[in-house]
PDB file of C-alpha atoms in Angstrom:
ATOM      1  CA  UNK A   5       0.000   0.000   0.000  1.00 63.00           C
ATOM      2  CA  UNK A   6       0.954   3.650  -0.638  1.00 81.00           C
ATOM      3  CA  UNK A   7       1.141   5.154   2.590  1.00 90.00           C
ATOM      4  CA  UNK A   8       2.936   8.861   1.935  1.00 92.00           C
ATOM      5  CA  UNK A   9       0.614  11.485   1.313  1.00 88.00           C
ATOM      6  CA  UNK A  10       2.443  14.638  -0.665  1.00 85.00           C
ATOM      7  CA  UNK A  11      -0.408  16.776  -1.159  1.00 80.00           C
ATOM      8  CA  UNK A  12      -2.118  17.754   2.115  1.00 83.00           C
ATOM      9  CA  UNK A  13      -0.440  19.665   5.630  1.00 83.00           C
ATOM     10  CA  UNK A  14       0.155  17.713   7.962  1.00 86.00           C
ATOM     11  CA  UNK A  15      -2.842  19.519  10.245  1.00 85.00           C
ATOM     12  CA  UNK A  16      -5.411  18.775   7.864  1.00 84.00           C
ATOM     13  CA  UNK A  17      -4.243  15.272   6.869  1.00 88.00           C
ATOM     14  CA  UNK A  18      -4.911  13.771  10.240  1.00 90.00           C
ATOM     15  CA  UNK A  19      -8.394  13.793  10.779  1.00 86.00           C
ATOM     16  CA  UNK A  20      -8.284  11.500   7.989  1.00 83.00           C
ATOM     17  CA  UNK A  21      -4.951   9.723   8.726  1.00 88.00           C
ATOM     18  CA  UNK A  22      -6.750   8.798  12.280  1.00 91.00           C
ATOM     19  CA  UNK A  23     -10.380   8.252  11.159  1.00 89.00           C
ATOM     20  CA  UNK A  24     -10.002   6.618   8.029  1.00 89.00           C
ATOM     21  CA  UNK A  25      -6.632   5.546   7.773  1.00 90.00           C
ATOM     22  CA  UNK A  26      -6.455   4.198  11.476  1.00 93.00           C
ATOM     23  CA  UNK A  27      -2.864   6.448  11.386  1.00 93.00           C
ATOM     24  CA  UNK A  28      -1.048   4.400   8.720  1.00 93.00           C
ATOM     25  CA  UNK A  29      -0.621   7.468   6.136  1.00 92.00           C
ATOM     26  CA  UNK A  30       2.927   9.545   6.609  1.00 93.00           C
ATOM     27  CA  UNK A  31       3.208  13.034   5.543  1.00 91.00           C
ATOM     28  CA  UNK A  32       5.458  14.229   3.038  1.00 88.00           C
ATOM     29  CA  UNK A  33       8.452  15.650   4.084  1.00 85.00           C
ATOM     30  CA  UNK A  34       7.728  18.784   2.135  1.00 82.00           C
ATOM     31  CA  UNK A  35       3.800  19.607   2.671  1.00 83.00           C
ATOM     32  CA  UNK A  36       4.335  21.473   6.002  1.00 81.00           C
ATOM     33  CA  UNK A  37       7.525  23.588   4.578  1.00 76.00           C
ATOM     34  CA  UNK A  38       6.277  27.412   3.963  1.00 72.00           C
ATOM     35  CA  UNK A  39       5.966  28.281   0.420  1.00 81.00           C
ATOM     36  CA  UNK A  40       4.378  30.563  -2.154  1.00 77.00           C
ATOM     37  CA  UNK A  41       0.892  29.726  -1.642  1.00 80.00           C
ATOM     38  CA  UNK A  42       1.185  28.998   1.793  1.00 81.00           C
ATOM     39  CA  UNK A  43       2.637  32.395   2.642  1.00 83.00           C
ATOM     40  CA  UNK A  44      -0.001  33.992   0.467  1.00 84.00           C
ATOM     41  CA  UNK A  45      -2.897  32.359   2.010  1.00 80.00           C
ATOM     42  CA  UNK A  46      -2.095  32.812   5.607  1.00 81.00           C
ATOM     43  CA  UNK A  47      -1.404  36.635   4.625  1.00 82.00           C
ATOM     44  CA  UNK A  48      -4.816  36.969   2.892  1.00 81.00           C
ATOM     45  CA  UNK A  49      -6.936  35.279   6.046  1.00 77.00           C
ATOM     46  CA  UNK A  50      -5.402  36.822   9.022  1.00 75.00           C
ATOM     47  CA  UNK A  51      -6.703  40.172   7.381  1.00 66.00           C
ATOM     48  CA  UNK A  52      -9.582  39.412   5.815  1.00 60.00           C
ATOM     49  CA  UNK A  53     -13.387  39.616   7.039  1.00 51.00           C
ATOM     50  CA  UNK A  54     -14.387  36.808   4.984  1.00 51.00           C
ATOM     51  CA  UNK A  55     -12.814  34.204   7.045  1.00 53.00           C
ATOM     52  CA  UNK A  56     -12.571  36.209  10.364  1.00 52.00           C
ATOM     53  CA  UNK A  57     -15.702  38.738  11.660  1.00 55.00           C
ATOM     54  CA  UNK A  58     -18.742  37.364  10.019  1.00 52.00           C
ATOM     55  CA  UNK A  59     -17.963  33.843  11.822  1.00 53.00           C
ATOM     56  CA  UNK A  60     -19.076  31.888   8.538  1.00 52.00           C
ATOM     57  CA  UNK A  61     -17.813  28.200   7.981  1.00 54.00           C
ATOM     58  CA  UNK A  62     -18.264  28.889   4.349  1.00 57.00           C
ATOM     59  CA  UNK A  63     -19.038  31.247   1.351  1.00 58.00           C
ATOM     60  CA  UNK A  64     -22.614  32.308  -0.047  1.00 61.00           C
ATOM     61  CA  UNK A  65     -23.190  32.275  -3.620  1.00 59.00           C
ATOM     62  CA  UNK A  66     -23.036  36.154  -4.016  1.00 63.00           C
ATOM     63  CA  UNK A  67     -19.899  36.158  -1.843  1.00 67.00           C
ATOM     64  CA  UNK A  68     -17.635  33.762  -3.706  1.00 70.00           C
ATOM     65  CA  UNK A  69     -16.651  35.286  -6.456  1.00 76.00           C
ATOM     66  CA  UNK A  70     -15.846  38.345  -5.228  1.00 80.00           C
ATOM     67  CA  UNK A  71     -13.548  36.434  -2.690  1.00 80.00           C
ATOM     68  CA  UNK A  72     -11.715  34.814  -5.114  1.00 84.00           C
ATOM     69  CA  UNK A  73     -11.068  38.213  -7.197  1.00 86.00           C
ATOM     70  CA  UNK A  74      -9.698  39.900  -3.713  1.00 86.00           C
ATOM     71  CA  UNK A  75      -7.329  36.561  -3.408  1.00 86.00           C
ATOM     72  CA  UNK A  76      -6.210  36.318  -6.623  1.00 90.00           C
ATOM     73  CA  UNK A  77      -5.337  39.954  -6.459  1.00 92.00           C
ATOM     74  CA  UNK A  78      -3.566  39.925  -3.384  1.00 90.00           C
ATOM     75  CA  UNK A  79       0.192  39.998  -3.048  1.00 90.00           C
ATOM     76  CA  UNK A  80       2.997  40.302  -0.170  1.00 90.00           C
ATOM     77  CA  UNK A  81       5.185  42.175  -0.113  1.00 91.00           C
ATOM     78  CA  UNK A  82       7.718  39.922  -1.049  1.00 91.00           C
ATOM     79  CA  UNK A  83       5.806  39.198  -4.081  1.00 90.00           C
ATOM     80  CA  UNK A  84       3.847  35.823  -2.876  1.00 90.00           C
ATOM     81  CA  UNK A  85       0.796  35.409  -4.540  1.00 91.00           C
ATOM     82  CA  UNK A  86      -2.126  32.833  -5.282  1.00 90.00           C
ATOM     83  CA  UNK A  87      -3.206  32.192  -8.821  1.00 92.00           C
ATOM     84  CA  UNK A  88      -5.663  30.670 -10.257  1.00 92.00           C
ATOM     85  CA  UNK A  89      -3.499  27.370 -11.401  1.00 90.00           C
ATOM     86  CA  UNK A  90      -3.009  27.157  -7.490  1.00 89.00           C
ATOM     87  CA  UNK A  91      -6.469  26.903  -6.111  1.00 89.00           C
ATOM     88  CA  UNK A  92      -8.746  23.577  -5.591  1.00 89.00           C
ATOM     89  CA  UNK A  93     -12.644  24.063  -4.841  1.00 89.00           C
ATOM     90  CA  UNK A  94     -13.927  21.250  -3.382  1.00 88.00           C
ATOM     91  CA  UNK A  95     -18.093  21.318  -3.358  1.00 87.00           C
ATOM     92  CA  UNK A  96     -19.931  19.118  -1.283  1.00 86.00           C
ATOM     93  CA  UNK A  97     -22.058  17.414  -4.471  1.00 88.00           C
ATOM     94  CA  UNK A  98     -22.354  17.247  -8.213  1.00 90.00           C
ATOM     95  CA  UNK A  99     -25.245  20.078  -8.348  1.00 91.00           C
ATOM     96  CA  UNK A 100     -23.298  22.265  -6.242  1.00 88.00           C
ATOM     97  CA  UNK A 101     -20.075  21.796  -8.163  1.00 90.00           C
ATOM     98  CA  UNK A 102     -22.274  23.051 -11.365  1.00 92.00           C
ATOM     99  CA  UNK A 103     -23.266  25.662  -9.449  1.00 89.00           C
ATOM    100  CA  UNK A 104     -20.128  27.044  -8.734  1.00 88.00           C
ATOM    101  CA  UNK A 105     -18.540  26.364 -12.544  1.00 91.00           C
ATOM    102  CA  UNK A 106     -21.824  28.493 -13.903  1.00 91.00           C
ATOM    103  CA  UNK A 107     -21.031  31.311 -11.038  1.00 87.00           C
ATOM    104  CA  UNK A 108     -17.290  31.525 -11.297  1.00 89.00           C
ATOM    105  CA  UNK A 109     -17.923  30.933 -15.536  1.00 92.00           C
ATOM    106  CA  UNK A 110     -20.050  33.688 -15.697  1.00 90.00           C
ATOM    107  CA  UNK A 111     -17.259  36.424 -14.052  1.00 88.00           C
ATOM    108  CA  UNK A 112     -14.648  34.924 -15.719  1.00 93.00           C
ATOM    109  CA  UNK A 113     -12.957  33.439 -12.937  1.00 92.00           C
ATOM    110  CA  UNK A 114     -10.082  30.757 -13.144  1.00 92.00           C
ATOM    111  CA  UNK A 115      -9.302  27.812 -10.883  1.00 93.00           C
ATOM    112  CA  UNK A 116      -7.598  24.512 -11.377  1.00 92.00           C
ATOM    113  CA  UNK A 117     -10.189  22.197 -10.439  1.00 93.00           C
ATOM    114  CA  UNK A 118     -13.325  21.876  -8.593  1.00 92.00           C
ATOM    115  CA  UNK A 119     -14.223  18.170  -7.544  1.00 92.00           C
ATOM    116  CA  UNK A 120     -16.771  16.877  -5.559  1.00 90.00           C
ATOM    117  CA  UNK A 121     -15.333  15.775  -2.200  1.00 87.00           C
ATOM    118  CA  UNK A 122     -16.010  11.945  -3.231  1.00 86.00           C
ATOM    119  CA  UNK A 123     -13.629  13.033  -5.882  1.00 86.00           C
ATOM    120  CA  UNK A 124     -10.915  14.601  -3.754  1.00 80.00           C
ATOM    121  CA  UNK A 125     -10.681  11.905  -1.078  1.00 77.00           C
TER     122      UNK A 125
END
């Protein structure tokens, strides 16, 4: 059995690693190291009210788009940014994974994929 996992941090791994896995996965040696997107993304939610003030788990229709406009426009100051090859939207179901291709489609919005989460497991 394949038991590395290179994709995922190591904090977001283990729920699954201990649930499902019963601990056998190992993490990469790489996925916790900081990087571009990394950087980028913990700069963009430790300022933004999206993730923070309004207390929301997730994002309403009307408020996606915009959300992903504001992150693919930020950038640190030492030039770290997110692009649209970088980000992964994972919808709970088919319907809603149409829903956000015709949303994000019709703004002209780029991402690399968007799977269902039977899909990304």
């Amino acid at each position: 059995m394949l038991n590395t996992n290179y994709r995922n941090h190591s904090a977001i791994l283990d729920l699954w690693n201990q649930n499902v896995y019963g601990g056998a996965l190992q993490v990469g040696r790489s996925n916790d190291a900081p990087d571009r997107v990394g950087n980028a993304w913990d700069a963009f939610t430790s300022s933004r009210h999206y993730f923070r003030g309004l207390g929301v788990a997730g994002l309403r229709r009307g408020s996606s788009a915009p959300c992903l406009v504001s992150l693919y426009q930020f950038e640190r100051p030492q030039g770290d940014k997110i692009e649209p090859k970088d980000v992964m939207i994972i919808s709970p179901y088919r319907d809603q994974r149409a829903l956000v291709d015709e949303v994000l489609g019709e703004h002209n919005i780029g991402f690399n994929e968007n799977v269902t989460v039977d899909a990304a497991q």
